[in-house]
Coordinates of C-alpha atoms in Angstrom, one line a residue:
Chain A
M28 CA -37.9 9.1 13.1
D29 CA -38.4 9.4 9.2
G30 CA -37.9 7.0 6.5
F31 CA -34.9 8.2 5.4
F32 CA -33.2 8.2 8.6
V33 CA -34.4 4.9 8.8
Q34 CA -33.5 3.7 5.5
I35 CA -29.7 4.7 6.2
L36 CA -29.6 3.1 9.5
V37 CA -31.1 -0.3 8.3
N38 CA -28.2 0.3 4.5
G39 CA -25.1 1.2 7.5
L40 CA -26.1 -1.8 9.7
V41 CA -26.0 -3.8 6.6
N42 CA -22.2 -2.7 5.4
S43 CA -21.4 -3.3 9.1
G44 CA -22.1 -6.5 8.8
I45 CA -20.0 -7.4 5.7
Y46 CA -17.2 -5.4 7.4
I47 CA -17.2 -7.2 10.3
M48 CA -16.4 -10.7 8.9
V49 CA -13.6 -8.8 6.7
A50 CA -12.5 -7.1 9.5
L51 CA -12.8 -10.2 12.3
G52 CA -10.5 -12.3 9.9
L53 CA -8.1 -9.2 9.7
A54 CA -7.8 -9.0 13.2
L55 CA -7.0 -12.6 13.9
S56 CA -3.9 -12.6 11.7
V57 CA -2.8 -9.8 13.2
G58 CA -3.2 -10.7 17.0
V59 CA -1.8 -13.9 16.3
L60 CA 0.4 -14.0 13.9
G61 CA 1.9 -10.1 14.6
I62 CA 1.8 -9.4 10.7
L63 CA -0.4 -6.6 9.2
N64 CA -1.6 -8.7 6.0
I65 CA -2.0 -6.0 3.5
S66 CA -3.3 -9.0 0.7
H67 CA -6.0 -9.8 3.0
G68 CA -8.8 -7.8 1.0
N69 CA -6.7 -9.9 -2.2
L70 CA -7.1 -13.1 -1.3
L71 CA -10.7 -13.1 -0.2
I72 CA -11.5 -11.4 -3.4
F73 CA -9.8 -14.3 -5.1
T74 CA -12.7 -16.8 -3.6
T75 CA -14.9 -14.6 -4.7
Y76 CA -14.7 -15.0 -8.1
L77 CA -14.5 -18.7 -7.8
T78 CA -17.9 -18.0 -6.5
Y79 CA -18.8 -15.9 -9.5
W80 CA -17.6 -18.4 -12.3
F81 CA -19.7 -21.2 -10.3
W82 CA -22.3 -18.8 -10.8
R83 CA -21.6 -18.1 -14.6
L84 CA -20.2 -21.2 -15.7
W85 CA -22.8 -23.7 -14.0
G86 CA -25.3 -21.3 -12.8
L87 CA -24.7 -22.5 -9.4
D88 CA -26.5 -20.5 -6.5
P89 CA -23.7 -18.4 -5.1
L90 CA -25.1 -19.1 -1.4
I91 CA -24.6 -22.7 -2.5
S92 CA -21.2 -22.3 -3.2
L93 CA -20.6 -21.0 0.2
V94 CA -19.9 -24.8 0.8
I95 CA -16.6 -24.7 -2.2
T96 CA -15.7 -20.9 -1.4
V97 CA -15.3 -20.9 2.4
P98 CA -13.0 -24.0 2.5
T99 CA -11.0 -22.6 -0.3
G100 CA -10.7 -19.6 1.4
F101 CA -9.1 -21.5 4.3
V102 CA -6.7 -23.6 1.6
L103 CA -5.8 -20.2 0.4
G104 CA -5.0 -18.6 3.4
A105 CA -3.0 -22.1 4.4
I106 CA -0.8 -22.3 1.3
V107 CA 0.3 -18.2 2.0
Y108 CA 0.9 -18.7 5.3
R109 CA 3.2 -22.3 4.5
G110 CA 4.8 -21.1 1.3
V111 CA 5.3 -17.4 2.1
L112 CA 4.7 -15.8 5.5
K113 CA 6.4 -18.4 7.2
H114 CA 9.7 -17.6 6.1
V115 CA 9.3 -14.2 7.8
L116 CA 7.8 -14.7 11.1
D117 CA 11.0 -13.0 12.6
A118 CA 11.8 -10.7 10.1
P119 CA 11.2 -7.1 10.7
H120 CA 7.6 -5.6 10.3
I121 CA 9.3 -3.6 7.8
N122 CA 9.9 -6.6 5.7
Q123 CA 6.2 -8.1 6.4
L124 CA 4.5 -5.2 5.8
I125 CA 6.3 -5.3 2.1
L126 CA 6.0 -9.2 1.4
T127 CA 1.9 -8.6 2.1
F128 CA 2.4 -5.7 0.0
G129 CA 3.8 -7.7 -2.4
I130 CA 1.4 -10.4 -2.1
A131 CA -1.6 -8.2 -2.4
V132 CA -0.3 -6.8 -5.7
V133 CA 0.4 -10.3 -7.8
L134 CA -3.0 -11.0 -6.2
S135 CA -4.9 -8.0 -8.0
S136 CA -2.9 -8.4 -11.3
L137 CA -3.5 -11.9 -11.7
M138 CA -7.1 -11.2 -11.1
E139 CA -6.8 -8.7 -14.1
L140 CA -5.0 -11.0 -16.7
F141 CA -7.4 -14.0 -15.9
W142 CA -10.7 -12.0 -15.7
S143 CA -9.7 -8.6 -17.1
S144 CA -10.9 -5.6 -15.0
N145 CA -14.3 -5.8 -16.2
V146 CA -17.5 -5.5 -12.9
R147 CA -18.3 -8.4 -12.3
F148 CA -21.8 -9.1 -10.7
V149 CA -24.6 -11.9 -10.1
S150 CA -28.5 -12.2 -10.5
T151 CA -30.2 -14.3 -8.5
S152 CA -34.0 -15.1 -7.8
Y153 CA -34.1 -13.5 -4.2
Q154 CA -31.9 -10.7 -4.7
A155 CA -35.4 -8.5 -5.8
I156 CA -37.0 -9.8 -2.6
S157 CA -37.7 -6.5 0.2
L158 CA -39.2 -6.7 3.4
S159 CA -41.0 -4.3 4.8
L160 CA -40.1 -2.3 8.4
G161 CA -43.2 -0.2 8.0
I162 CA -41.2 3.1 7.5
A163 CA -38.0 1.3 5.9
Q164 CA -37.5 -1.4 3.3
I165 CA -34.9 -4.5 3.5
G166 CA -34.2 -6.6 0.8
S167 CA -34.3 -10.4 1.9
L168 CA -30.2 -10.5 1.3
S169 CA -29.1 -7.5 3.5
A170 CA -31.8 -9.7 6.4
A171 CA -29.7 -12.5 5.5
I172 CA -26.4 -11.2 5.9
L173 CA -27.1 -9.3 9.4
I174 CA -28.0 -12.8 10.3
V175 CA -24.9 -14.7 8.8
A176 CA -22.8 -11.8 10.3
F177 CA -24.3 -12.2 13.6
S178 CA -23.9 -16.4 13.7
V179 CA -20.2 -15.8 12.2
C180 CA -19.4 -13.6 14.9
L181 CA -20.7 -16.3 17.4
L182 CA -19.5 -19.4 15.4
L183 CA -16.1 -17.8 15.9
H184 CA -16.3 -17.0 19.8
L185 CA -17.5 -20.4 20.4
F186 CA -14.8 -21.9 18.1
L187 CA -12.3 -19.7 20.3
T188 CA -13.3 -20.3 23.8
K189 CA -15.2 -24.2 23.4
T190 CA -12.8 -26.2 20.9
N191 CA -9.2 -27.0 21.8
T192 CA -7.6 -25.6 18.5
G193 CA -9.4 -21.9 19.3
K194 CA -8.0 -22.4 22.8
S195 CA -4.6 -22.5 21.4
I196 CA -5.1 -20.0 18.7
R197 CA -5.8 -17.8 22.5
A198 CA -2.8 -19.0 23.6
V199 CA -0.5 -18.4 20.9
S200 CA -1.8 -15.3 20.5
Q201 CA -0.7 -14.4 24.0
N202 CA 2.5 -16.0 24.4
P203 CA 4.0 -17.3 21.2
K204 CA 6.8 -19.3 23.6
G205 CA 5.0 -19.8 26.8
A206 CA 2.1 -22.1 24.3
A207 CA 5.1 -24.1 22.5
L208 CA 6.7 -24.8 25.9
V209 CA 3.5 -26.9 27.0
G210 CA 3.2 -28.2 23.7
I211 CA 1.5 -26.5 21.3
D212 CA 2.5 -26.8 17.5
V213 CA 2.6 -22.9 16.9
N214 CA 3.2 -23.3 13.5
R215 CA 0.1 -25.4 12.8
V216 CA -1.9 -22.8 14.7
Y217 CA -0.2 -19.9 12.7
L218 CA -1.5 -22.1 9.8
V219 CA -5.1 -22.9 11.3
T220 CA -5.7 -19.0 12.2
F221 CA -4.6 -17.5 8.7
G222 CA -6.6 -20.3 6.5
V223 CA -9.2 -19.2 9.1
S224 CA -8.6 -15.7 8.8
I225 CA -9.2 -15.8 5.1
A226 CA -12.2 -18.3 5.2
L227 CA -14.0 -15.7 7.2
G228 CA -13.2 -12.9 4.5
S229 CA -14.6 -15.6 1.7
F230 CA -17.9 -15.5 3.8
A231 CA -18.1 -11.7 3.4
G232 CA -16.8 -11.7 -0.3
V233 CA -19.9 -13.5 -1.4
F234 CA -22.4 -11.3 0.0
W235 CA -20.7 -8.4 -1.5
L236 CA -20.5 -10.3 -4.7
L237 CA -24.7 -10.6 -4.0
I238 CA -25.5 -7.3 -3.4
G239 CA -23.1 -5.2 -5.6
Y240 CA -20.2 -6.5 -7.8
I241 CA -16.5 -7.5 -7.7
T242 CA -13.6 -6.2 -9.4
P243 CA -9.6 -7.0 -9.5
Y244 CA -9.6 -4.1 -7.2
V245 CA -12.4 -4.0 -4.7
G246 CA -9.9 -6.3 -2.5
D247 CA -7.9 -3.1 -2.0
I248 CA -10.7 -1.1 -0.8
L249 CA -12.2 -4.1 1.8
T250 CA -8.0 -4.3 3.2
L251 CA -8.4 -0.7 3.8
K252 CA -11.9 -0.8 5.2
A253 CA -10.9 -3.7 7.6
F254 CA -7.6 -1.8 8.5
C255 CA -9.7 0.9 9.9
I256 CA -12.2 -1.0 11.6
I257 CA -8.8 -2.8 13.7
V258 CA -7.1 0.3 14.6
V259 CA -10.5 1.9 16.2
A260 CA -11.3 -1.5 17.8
G261 CA -7.5 -2.0 19.3
L262 CA -5.3 -4.1 17.8
G263 CA -5.8 -7.5 17.3
N264 CA -9.0 -7.1 19.8
L265 CA -11.9 -9.2 18.2
Y266 CA -14.7 -8.2 20.3
G267 CA -13.9 -4.2 19.4
V268 CA -14.2 -5.5 15.6
I269 CA -18.1 -5.7 16.2
W270 CA -17.7 -1.7 17.5
A271 CA -15.6 -0.9 14.9
S272 CA -17.3 -2.4 12.2
L273 CA -20.8 -0.4 13.3
L274 CA -19.3 2.8 13.8
L275 CA -17.5 2.8 10.1
G276 CA -20.9 1.3 8.7
L277 CA -23.2 3.7 10.4
S278 CA -21.2 6.7 9.6
E279 CA -20.4 5.9 5.9
S280 CA -24.3 5.4 5.5
F281 CA -25.2 8.6 6.9
V282 CA -22.0 10.7 5.1
K283 CA -23.5 8.4 1.5
G284 CA -27.2 9.9 2.6
Y285 CA -26.8 13.4 3.9
F286 CA -23.8 14.6 1.7
G287 CA -23.3 12.6 -1.0
P288 CA -21.6 9.0 -2.2
G289 CA -18.0 11.0 -3.2
W290 CA -17.4 11.6 0.4
A291 CA -18.2 8.1 2.0
D292 CA -15.4 6.4 0.6
A293 CA -13.6 9.3 2.7
V294 CA -15.2 8.4 6.0
F295 CA -12.9 5.5 6.6
F296 CA -9.7 7.7 5.9
A297 CA -10.7 10.0 8.6
I298 CA -11.8 7.6 11.1
I299 CA -8.2 6.1 10.5
M300 CA -6.7 9.8 11.0
F301 CA -8.6 10.7 13.9
S302 CA -8.8 7.2 15.9
P303 CA -7.5 7.7 19.5
N304 CA -6.3 3.9 19.7
L305 CA -4.1 4.7 16.5
Q306 CA -2.0 7.1 18.7
I307 CA -2.0 4.9 21.5
F308 CA -0.2 1.9 20.0
Q309 CA 3.9 2.8 19.9
G310 CA 6.5 0.5 18.2
G311 CA 4.6 -1.6 15.8
Chain B
M17 CA 34.5 11.2 -0.8
R18 CA 34.3 8.1 -3.7
G19 CA 30.4 9.4 -4.0
I20 CA 30.9 12.8 -5.4
H21 CA 33.3 11.6 -7.7
I22 CA 30.9 9.2 -9.1
S23 CA 27.8 11.8 -9.0
I24 CA 30.5 14.1 -11.2
L25 CA 31.3 11.3 -13.3
F26 CA 27.6 10.1 -13.5
F27 CA 26.4 14.2 -14.7
V28 CA 28.7 14.7 -17.3
F29 CA 27.8 11.2 -18.8
F30 CA 24.1 12.1 -18.6
I31 CA 25.0 15.4 -19.4
V32 CA 26.8 14.8 -23.4
L33 CA 24.4 11.2 -23.8
P34 CA 21.7 13.3 -25.4
L35 CA 24.2 14.0 -28.1
F36 CA 24.4 10.2 -28.7
L37 CA 20.7 9.3 -28.6
S38 CA 19.1 9.3 -32.4
S39 CA 15.5 9.0 -30.8
T40 CA 13.5 11.1 -28.4
Y41 CA 12.1 7.8 -27.1
Y42 CA 15.6 7.3 -25.1
L43 CA 15.6 10.9 -24.1
D44 CA 11.9 10.2 -22.6
L45 CA 13.0 6.9 -21.0
L46 CA 16.0 8.3 -19.4
I47 CA 13.5 11.3 -17.7
V48 CA 10.9 8.7 -16.3
I49 CA 14.1 6.6 -15.4
F50 CA 15.7 10.1 -13.5
L51 CA 12.2 10.7 -11.8
Y52 CA 11.8 7.5 -10.3
A53 CA 15.6 7.1 -8.9
S54 CA 14.6 10.6 -7.2
L55 CA 10.9 9.0 -6.2
A56 CA 13.0 5.9 -4.6
L57 CA 15.8 7.4 -3.2
S58 CA 13.7 10.4 -1.2
W59 CA 11.4 7.5 -0.5
D60 CA 14.3 5.8 0.8
I61 CA 15.5 8.0 2.9
L62 CA 12.7 7.8 5.4
A63 CA 12.7 4.6 5.6
R64 CA 16.0 4.8 7.2
T65 CA 14.6 5.7 9.6
G66 CA 12.3 3.1 9.6
Q67 CA 8.9 4.3 8.8
I68 CA 7.6 2.9 5.6
S69 CA 5.2 5.4 3.9
F70 CA 2.5 4.5 1.7
A71 CA 1.7 8.3 0.5
H72 CA 4.5 9.0 -1.6
H73 CA 2.1 9.0 -4.5
A74 CA -0.1 11.5 -2.4
F75 CA 3.2 14.4 -1.9
F76 CA 3.4 13.4 -6.1
G77 CA -0.1 14.2 -6.5
I78 CA -0.3 17.4 -4.2
G79 CA 3.0 19.3 -5.8
A80 CA 1.5 18.5 -9.2
Y81 CA -1.9 19.9 -8.4
V82 CA -0.4 23.2 -6.4
S83 CA 1.8 23.5 -9.6
V84 CA -1.1 23.4 -12.0
L85 CA -3.4 25.3 -9.9
L86 CA -0.4 28.1 -9.5
Y87 CA 0.2 28.0 -13.4
L88 CA -2.9 28.5 -14.4
K89 CA -2.7 31.3 -12.5
G90 CA -0.1 32.7 -14.5
V91 CA 3.1 31.2 -12.5
N92 CA 6.0 30.2 -14.0
P93 CA 6.3 26.5 -14.2
L94 CA 10.1 26.1 -12.6
V95 CA 8.6 29.2 -9.8
G96 CA 5.6 26.3 -9.5
M97 CA 7.7 23.3 -8.9
V98 CA 9.4 24.8 -5.8
A99 CA 6.0 25.7 -4.7
G100 CA 5.0 22.1 -5.2
G101 CA 7.6 21.1 -3.5
F102 CA 7.1 23.5 -0.1
A103 CA 3.3 22.3 -0.2
S104 CA 3.8 19.1 -0.3
A105 CA 6.9 19.4 2.3
M106 CA 3.9 21.4 4.7
A107 CA 1.5 18.6 3.9
A108 CA 4.2 15.7 5.1
F109 CA 5.3 18.1 7.8
L110 CA 1.1 18.4 9.3
L111 CA 0.9 14.7 8.5
G112 CA 3.8 13.9 10.5
L113 CA 3.1 16.0 13.5
A114 CA -0.2 14.2 13.3
T115 CA 0.8 10.9 13.6
L116 CA 3.8 11.8 16.0
R117 CA 4.1 8.7 18.0
L118 CA 3.0 5.8 15.3
R119 CA 5.7 3.5 14.1
G120 CA 6.2 1.0 11.8
M121 CA 2.5 -1.0 10.6
Y122 CA 0.7 2.0 12.2
F123 CA 2.6 4.8 10.7
A124 CA 1.9 2.7 7.3
I125 CA -1.7 2.6 7.5
A126 CA -2.0 6.2 8.7
T127 CA -0.1 7.3 5.3
L128 CA -1.9 5.2 3.5
A129 CA -5.3 6.5 4.8
F130 CA -3.8 10.0 4.3
A131 CA -3.1 9.1 0.6
G132 CA -6.2 7.9 0.2
F133 CA -8.4 11.1 1.6
I134 CA -6.0 13.8 -0.7
H135 CA -7.1 11.4 -3.6
I136 CA -11.1 11.8 -2.7
A137 CA -10.7 15.2 -1.7
V138 CA -8.9 16.5 -5.3
L139 CA -12.0 14.4 -7.1
Q140 CA -14.7 16.2 -4.5
L141 CA -13.1 19.5 -4.8
S142 CA -13.6 19.6 -8.6
D143 CA -14.9 23.1 -8.8
Y144 CA -11.1 24.1 -8.3
T145 CA -9.3 20.7 -9.3
G146 CA -11.5 19.7 -12.6
G147 CA -12.5 16.4 -10.4
A148 CA -11.9 13.3 -12.2
G149 CA -11.7 14.6 -16.1
G150 CA -8.3 16.7 -15.0
I151 CA -6.9 19.9 -16.7
T152 CA -5.0 20.1 -19.4
L153 CA -2.1 22.6 -19.6
D154 CA -1.6 25.0 -22.9
E155 CA 1.7 24.2 -23.2
P156 CA 4.5 21.2 -21.5
L157 CA 7.5 22.3 -19.9
F158 CA 9.6 25.0 -21.8
G159 CA 7.8 24.4 -24.9
G160 CA 8.1 20.9 -25.3
N161 CA 12.0 21.2 -25.3
I162 CA 13.1 17.8 -24.6
Y163 CA 16.4 18.4 -24.1
A164 CA 15.7 21.2 -21.6
A165 CA 13.3 19.0 -19.5
Y166 CA 15.9 16.0 -19.6
S167 CA 18.4 18.3 -17.9
L168 CA 16.0 19.7 -15.7
A169 CA 14.9 16.1 -14.4
L170 CA 18.7 15.1 -14.2
L171 CA 19.7 18.1 -12.3
I172 CA 16.3 17.0 -9.8
C173 CA 18.0 13.5 -9.8
L174 CA 21.2 14.7 -9.3
V175 CA 20.1 16.9 -6.1
T176 CA 18.4 14.2 -4.8
I177 CA 21.6 11.8 -4.6
T178 CA 23.8 14.7 -3.3
T179 CA 21.0 15.3 -0.6
S180 CA 20.8 11.7 0.6
L181 CA 24.8 11.3 0.1
L182 CA 25.7 14.3 2.2
L183 CA 22.8 12.7 5.0
E184 CA 25.1 9.1 4.9
R185 CA 27.9 11.6 5.8
S186 CA 26.2 13.3 9.0
R187 CA 25.6 12.8 12.4
L188 CA 21.5 12.9 11.5
Y189 CA 22.3 9.4 9.4
Y190 CA 23.4 7.8 12.9
A191 CA 20.6 8.6 14.7
M192 CA 18.3 7.3 12.1
K193 CA 20.1 4.1 12.2
V194 CA 19.9 3.9 15.8
I195 CA 16.3 4.9 15.5
A196 CA 15.5 2.2 13.4
N197 CA 17.0 -0.7 15.0
N198 CA 16.2 0.4 18.4
E199 CA 13.9 3.3 19.6
T200 CA 14.4 3.0 23.2
V201 CA 18.2 2.7 22.9
A202 CA 17.7 6.3 20.6
K203 CA 16.2 8.4 23.8
T204 CA 18.4 7.0 25.9
I205 CA 21.6 8.3 24.3
G206 CA 19.6 11.5 23.9
I207 CA 18.3 11.2 20.5
N208 CA 15.5 13.1 19.9
V209 CA 13.4 10.3 18.3
T210 CA 9.8 12.4 17.0
K211 CA 11.5 15.4 16.1
T212 CA 14.1 13.7 13.6
I213 CA 11.6 11.4 11.6
L214 CA 9.2 14.4 11.4
L215 CA 12.5 16.5 10.0
I216 CA 13.6 13.3 8.0
F217 CA 9.6 12.6 7.1
T218 CA 9.3 16.6 5.5
L219 CA 12.6 16.8 4.3
S220 CA 12.2 12.8 2.2
S221 CA 8.6 15.0 0.7
I222 CA 9.9 17.9 -0.9
F223 CA 11.5 15.9 -3.8
P224 CA 8.0 13.8 -4.7
G225 CA 6.4 17.6 -4.9
V226 CA 9.1 18.6 -6.9
I227 CA 8.8 15.9 -8.7
G228 CA 5.2 15.8 -9.7
A229 CA 5.1 19.6 -10.5
Y230 CA 7.1 18.5 -12.8
Y231 CA 5.8 15.7 -14.2
V232 CA 2.7 17.1 -15.2
H233 CA 4.2 20.1 -16.7
Y234 CA 6.4 17.5 -18.7
I235 CA 2.9 15.6 -20.0
A236 CA 0.8 19.0 -19.6
F237 CA -2.1 17.4 -18.2
V238 CA -2.7 16.1 -14.7
N239 CA -6.0 14.2 -13.8
P240 CA -6.3 12.3 -10.0
E241 CA -5.3 8.9 -11.7
I242 CA -2.6 10.4 -13.0
A243 CA -1.1 12.5 -9.5
F244 CA -2.3 10.0 -7.1
N245 CA -1.4 6.7 -8.9
V246 CA -0.8 3.9 -6.2
G247 CA 1.6 2.3 -8.2
I248 CA 4.1 5.1 -8.0
A249 CA 3.6 4.2 -3.8
L250 CA 4.5 0.7 -5.4
A251 CA 7.0 1.1 -7.6
V252 CA 9.0 3.3 -5.5
L253 CA 9.0 0.8 -2.7
A254 CA 10.0 -2.1 -5.1
M255 CA 12.9 -0.3 -6.2
G256 CA 14.2 0.6 -3.4
V257 CA 14.2 -3.0 -1.6
F258 CA 15.4 -4.6 -5.2
G259 CA 18.5 -1.7 -5.2
G260 CA 18.8 -1.9 -1.3
M261 CA 17.3 -0.2 1.4
G262 CA 19.0 2.2 3.2
T263 CA 21.5 2.9 0.6
T264 CA 21.9 5.7 -2.3
F265 CA 23.0 3.8 -5.3
G266 CA 20.4 1.4 -4.4
P267 CA 17.2 2.7 -4.9
V268 CA 18.9 4.6 -8.1
L269 CA 20.2 1.4 -9.3
G270 CA 16.7 -0.2 -8.6
A271 CA 14.8 2.9 -10.5
A272 CA 17.2 2.0 -13.5
I273 CA 16.8 -1.6 -13.5
L274 CA 12.8 -1.9 -12.9
R275 CA 12.0 0.9 -15.4
I276 CA 13.4 -0.7 -18.1
V277 CA 12.0 -4.0 -17.1
E278 CA 8.6 -2.3 -17.0
E279 CA 9.4 -0.6 -20.3
Q280 CA 9.9 -3.8 -22.3
L281 CA 6.8 -5.7 -20.3
R282 CA 4.8 -2.8 -21.6
V283 CA 5.1 -3.3 -24.7
T284 CA 4.9 -7.4 -24.5
I285 CA 1.8 -7.5 -22.1
T286 CA -0.4 -4.6 -21.7
Y287 CA -2.6 -5.7 -18.7
G288 CA -1.5 -6.7 -15.2
H289 CA 2.6 -6.1 -16.2
M290 CA 2.6 -4.5 -12.2
I291 CA 2.5 -8.2 -11.4
V292 CA 6.3 -8.1 -12.1
Y293 CA 6.3 -5.6 -8.9
G294 CA 4.8 -7.5 -6.7
I295 CA 6.9 -10.6 -7.4
I296 CA 10.2 -8.9 -7.4
L297 CA 8.7 -7.3 -3.8
I298 CA 7.9 -11.3 -2.8
A299 CA 11.0 -12.7 -4.4
V300 CA 13.3 -10.0 -2.7
I301 CA 11.6 -9.9 0.5
L302 CA 12.5 -14.0 0.9
L303 CA 15.6 -14.2 -0.7
F304 CA 17.6 -11.3 -0.4
P305 CA 16.4 -9.1 1.8
T306 CA 19.1 -6.8 1.4
G307 CA 18.7 -6.2 -2.5
L308 CA 21.1 -6.1 -4.9
L309 CA 23.2 -3.8 -3.3
G310 CA 23.5 -6.7 -0.4
L311 CA 23.7 -9.2 -2.7
W312 CA 26.9 -7.8 -3.9
E313 CA 28.4 -6.9 -1.1
K314 CA 27.8 -11.0 0.1
V315 CA 29.5 -12.3 -2.9
R316 CA 32.4 -9.5 -2.7
R317 CA 33.1 -10.4 0.4
R318 CA 33.2 -14.2 0.1
V319 CA 35.2 -13.7 -2.4
S320 CA 37.7 -11.6 -0.6
S321 CA 37.3 -14.2 2.1
S322 CA 38.5 -16.6 0.2
F323 CA 41.4 -15.2 -0.9
E324 CA 42.6 -14.5 2.4
G325 CA 42.5 -17.9 3.3
I326 CA 44.7 -18.7 -0.5
T327 CA 46.9 -16.1 1.0
Q328 CA 47.0 -17.8 4.7
I329 CA 48.0 -20.9 3.0

């Protein structure tokens, strides 16, 4: 294996780490609420802007401000659920799709109005530190992303299997009526799920900011990539998300390395179009 | 046949209207309204089967690029428009074949993915398409004669409306309604669901192709940002939903109102006027999901039922 190949592999893994965190949230909300949230990426980038301004105005380190951003993501998700989505739970899928699309447009327009469409990035002392892996380099941040992504998966797994809230989330996702019959407050579960879904995304947003930049439109791309992942993984299949993210992250990285960066953005479209899972689903 | 009479009335009204307009600004506004009305209506025709497409801008772009590339080879713009419509219908047919079994949100995702893919492909194949810089045409449509351009836009809009009205009177309309409401029932009573959806998808994609071709000749310029503007997909969605989905006059009404509103907003706030579309989508879905026409119907029914109450007393 030459260094170039290994470097591409490492970059792909790091991207996958971020995608996992974005897509897990989306898979969770689709699986439990049954609503495909087109505003997922926009909501999480909204919280990332907070991180940016904390850093810009008060010099707060982005990693430290995770303590604020992630709960903010939860609250934002809860507000959106309580204010909007709660009213369309029984509405036709078309209405739900259009509604979340509307939220996405409102959010990205708001971000454009508040903070302009300028490219925003942060610079911290640890961004430049990189570790040598013999024939390839890995940034300290990239290594951190891999560890964080792994921990997030593990924590989510523990949350869903060990805690009461997590168990009730799974129960509701399997059968809302049955869950309600045994005394689970379905509405509360929906609220928590949606909050957790955006909170997970907020993690990803901060790391996205640290290794790249944000604009009001980054959210749309993240939503699309997360769609791609959950389609490959299968609707609401959380464990499949990990493999699907690796597939997307690695293939993007290889296309970027061998065919140039322009085509890399087409990878997720190609994966969606040719995903066998997409064909399996009928009715929506 | 009331609809046909109204169409003829509209046609006569709009044909003589330019004679009373002092400035070409209003003509330009009307042209854009016609185009958007046609786009929104053709999008709605597919939505009547319960399939939401997020790729309307992709068909617009395909029509635009096909006609421009033909124009550069010396083909007449009018022929280019027909070719653009044909190419976009072919693309829709192929996409429809690939997504035959997809419904609801999966179909929506697939169309969104398709639109993104086409956009990137056009950007990347810059040897043929001019890449991000785009292509400037040497002459606008009809040599810049805005009255001729106006008439053609009106014609396109009327053809779309007529198609929609004819569809509403055809057997296909009932098939589409049943598919949207319950696919299993549709299959049971012998409707070929995939064939119907494929046919409607192909048919409804002719219009964005023709309009895309028209628009790039009208402004005599094309680049991927104009041709594959997601704002188009957003606007047609908002117009259809706002006016009333599943009707002929709903999307047309929605297009007229929202275009005028957007035009006003563009003057007052430069950035983020798209927010209006978003707010309208949210408000309409939450407050009156059947759109303006549905709201009107509800009001009318309430008024007439209260009248009935009075006569009974």
